[in-house]
């Protein structure tokens, strides 16, 4: 036995943190703070310091806690089953303190023996080790100013520009060594000022919850209640979140309630039975990801997931949750062949239990934290994902606009000489743009698995590739909806994202890449500083087509409007490499316009076809409107003008 063994008593005291109300709520699927009850909690009982353990194992015949404090002995520290048949095993072990390793030894009613990590552990050993670690979440937060005022940053009528980050591969101390990573604190010192400099309002972290396999990018989770120990302690992660808040930047966390892996120490067959997953593998197994699907019909599982969502908002001050793989949750036939799924009770394809859970999730989150956002990653046309539950929706704050992403990238991949035949592809998104509260994503999924980086999706020579990408970003930042850009896209990464290494920061020595980075900074600033781009970003009153039928020239023009009558921006996109002088645009209002951004400006490595000085309309009917404006249109460029009088 280790020296630590002698610190723990050789017995378990009967003790509980659960009240009858806790059990009732747990079994009703409505408990949202189970992390205060389950898991390992260092505390003092009748003058003795130790740790209280509680675990849910409803089909277990025997459960003990094992660890470095008892030499991993299976039988020295047996937990007590609760008398109420809740399936909870619990007990207080004097002498066990924070920092000690533990797992649960479980013998199922079938006689099978398993060794499992703690589903509610707040800290784990660094992979490939798999023990849970007794830990407290004590931390003195210093972000009160942000927390009290974050409603102003997170509102649906506020600028919302997100930088999506994978912590392990944004930067590395040694890019040649996949095991080489910065700590949360070191990352904060570099990442926070960078996100601030770039002008993003929020950062979105790909899953930071504990996971065994780096190649899953965090989407195959075993420790739902623990920030990964790869980069430090839970308190280190809190400090990083706080650093973002002190810089005025919100933190969105990727959250995965859709599936979990089959690792032996994880949730799968936790007590020898299907505890967390559906027993019917037509619903319980995910063929795409070789993982298992939560049983949304089981109330205790619903309480587990509900508590987990609240946990990150409560203990880690997260400003929102981006909920992964909604489509796979709410559709029984997702990625399944005929005969490999069973319709619901009404004969439909919807997983009614998952839909019910998601509604409950959003109702709970917004009731407790009305100043955060939940964001759905959903690739389907399911009704009302971002509509209130009382209107039949799922209740999310926003939904990823996957259709916009696919149509836009398909269009931009085409040689400009052919684009006139595909104008409807680029304008189609406005047909349904206001049916949901959409976020426009150019995410990590678009730059992996042979899809190539965004820059190399663009046609043409080197100059045209950059011009196309600058044009794409200007279109994205002026299209209705909030924005998300994956790390590296802001400066034109030239290789696919590789989680084992880091971004190609050396590219910033080239003026092409520096120019693109500067453009993204300026687009973010323009988005934040012009209410016309966010006041009504989810309202059709905030958008009007001006030129939508100039197929031959591949020119599009539209206005974005704020709540004030004269708060208007004019956006003109030239989708070809042909500069157009004296291009006429009919406008509904007379007055003077001023160019506020042009993607062809020399500082962005453009060719300098810009509009200088005031641009005044003159009274002539053109394209059905009474006022005409003549502009210079840059090649493969966007010009954005503000109405000034």
PDB file of C-alpha atoms in Angstrom, residues 160-165 200 202-206 252 254 322 375 398 400-401 404-405 438-446 454 473 476-477 481-487 489 524 527:
ATOM      1  CA  UNK A 160     -22.213  38.015 -32.051  1.00  0.00           C
ATOM      2  CA  UNK A 161     -19.013  37.017 -33.849  1.00  0.00           C
ATOM      3  CA  UNK A 162     -17.484  33.730 -32.709  1.00  0.00           C
ATOM      4  CA  UNK A 163     -13.924  32.408 -33.044  1.00  0.00           C
ATOM      5  CA  UNK A 164     -14.015  28.594 -32.903  1.00  0.00           C
ATOM      6  CA  UNK A 165     -10.933  27.098 -31.242  1.00  0.00           C
ATOM      7  CA  UNK A 200     -14.397  38.654 -32.113  1.00  0.00           C
ATOM      8  CA  UNK A 202     -17.023  35.395 -28.356  1.00  0.00           C
ATOM      9  CA  UNK A 203     -14.784  32.376 -28.424  1.00  0.00           C
ATOM     10  CA  UNK A 204     -16.210  28.886 -28.870  1.00  0.00           C
ATOM     11  CA  UNK A 205     -14.137  26.063 -27.430  1.00  0.00           C
ATOM     12  CA  UNK A 206     -14.421  22.644 -29.027  1.00  0.00           C
ATOM     13  CA  UNK A 252     -19.246  29.374 -25.622  1.00  0.00           C
ATOM     14  CA  UNK A 254     -19.310  22.821 -27.246  1.00  0.00           C
ATOM     15  CA  UNK A 322     -23.279  25.054 -28.646  1.00  0.00           C
ATOM     16  CA  UNK A 375     -26.938  27.257 -30.088  1.00  0.00           C
ATOM     17  CA  UNK A 398     -29.804  30.192 -32.304  1.00  0.00           C
ATOM     18  CA  UNK A 400     -26.367  26.929 -37.277  1.00  0.00           C
ATOM     19  CA  UNK A 401     -27.317  27.812 -40.870  1.00  0.00           C
ATOM     20  CA  UNK A 404     -26.154  28.706 -46.158  1.00  0.00           C
ATOM     21  CA  UNK A 405     -22.723  27.225 -45.517  1.00  0.00           C
ATOM     22  CA  UNK A 438     -29.443  31.651 -37.680  1.00  0.00           C
ATOM     23  CA  UNK A 439     -25.711  31.650 -37.016  1.00  0.00           C
ATOM     24  CA  UNK A 440     -23.569  31.510 -40.156  1.00  0.00           C
ATOM     25  CA  UNK A 441     -20.820  28.925 -39.550  1.00  0.00           C
ATOM     26  CA  UNK A 442     -17.566  28.318 -41.375  1.00  0.00           C
ATOM     27  CA  UNK A 443     -16.526  25.663 -38.880  1.00  0.00           C
ATOM     28  CA  UNK A 444     -13.847  23.027 -38.348  1.00  0.00           C
ATOM     29  CA  UNK A 445     -15.939  20.480 -40.255  1.00  0.00           C
ATOM     30  CA  UNK A 446     -15.274  22.359 -43.500  1.00  0.00           C
ATOM     31  CA  UNK A 454     -11.117  27.489 -47.270  1.00  0.00           C
ATOM     32  CA  UNK A 473     -16.048  36.940 -45.705  1.00  0.00           C
ATOM     33  CA  UNK A 476     -20.815  36.444 -44.579  1.00  0.00           C
ATOM     34  CA  UNK A 477     -20.446  39.475 -42.311  1.00  0.00           C
ATOM     35  CA  UNK A 481     -27.397  36.300 -38.785  1.00  0.00           C
ATOM     36  CA  UNK A 482     -24.562  35.906 -36.313  1.00  0.00           C
ATOM     37  CA  UNK A 483     -21.102  34.659 -37.373  1.00  0.00           C
ATOM     38  CA  UNK A 484     -18.674  31.836 -36.602  1.00  0.00           C
ATOM     39  CA  UNK A 485     -15.192  31.378 -38.064  1.00  0.00           C
ATOM     40  CA  UNK A 486     -12.833  28.498 -37.314  1.00  0.00           C
ATOM     41  CA  UNK A 487      -9.296  29.243 -36.175  1.00  0.00           C
ATOM     42  CA  UNK A 489      -9.539  30.778 -41.491  1.00  0.00           C
ATOM     43  CA  UNK A 524     -15.494  42.400 -37.047  1.00  0.00           C
ATOM     44  CA  UNK A 527     -20.101  44.427 -37.564  1.00  0.00           C
TER      45      UNK A 527
END
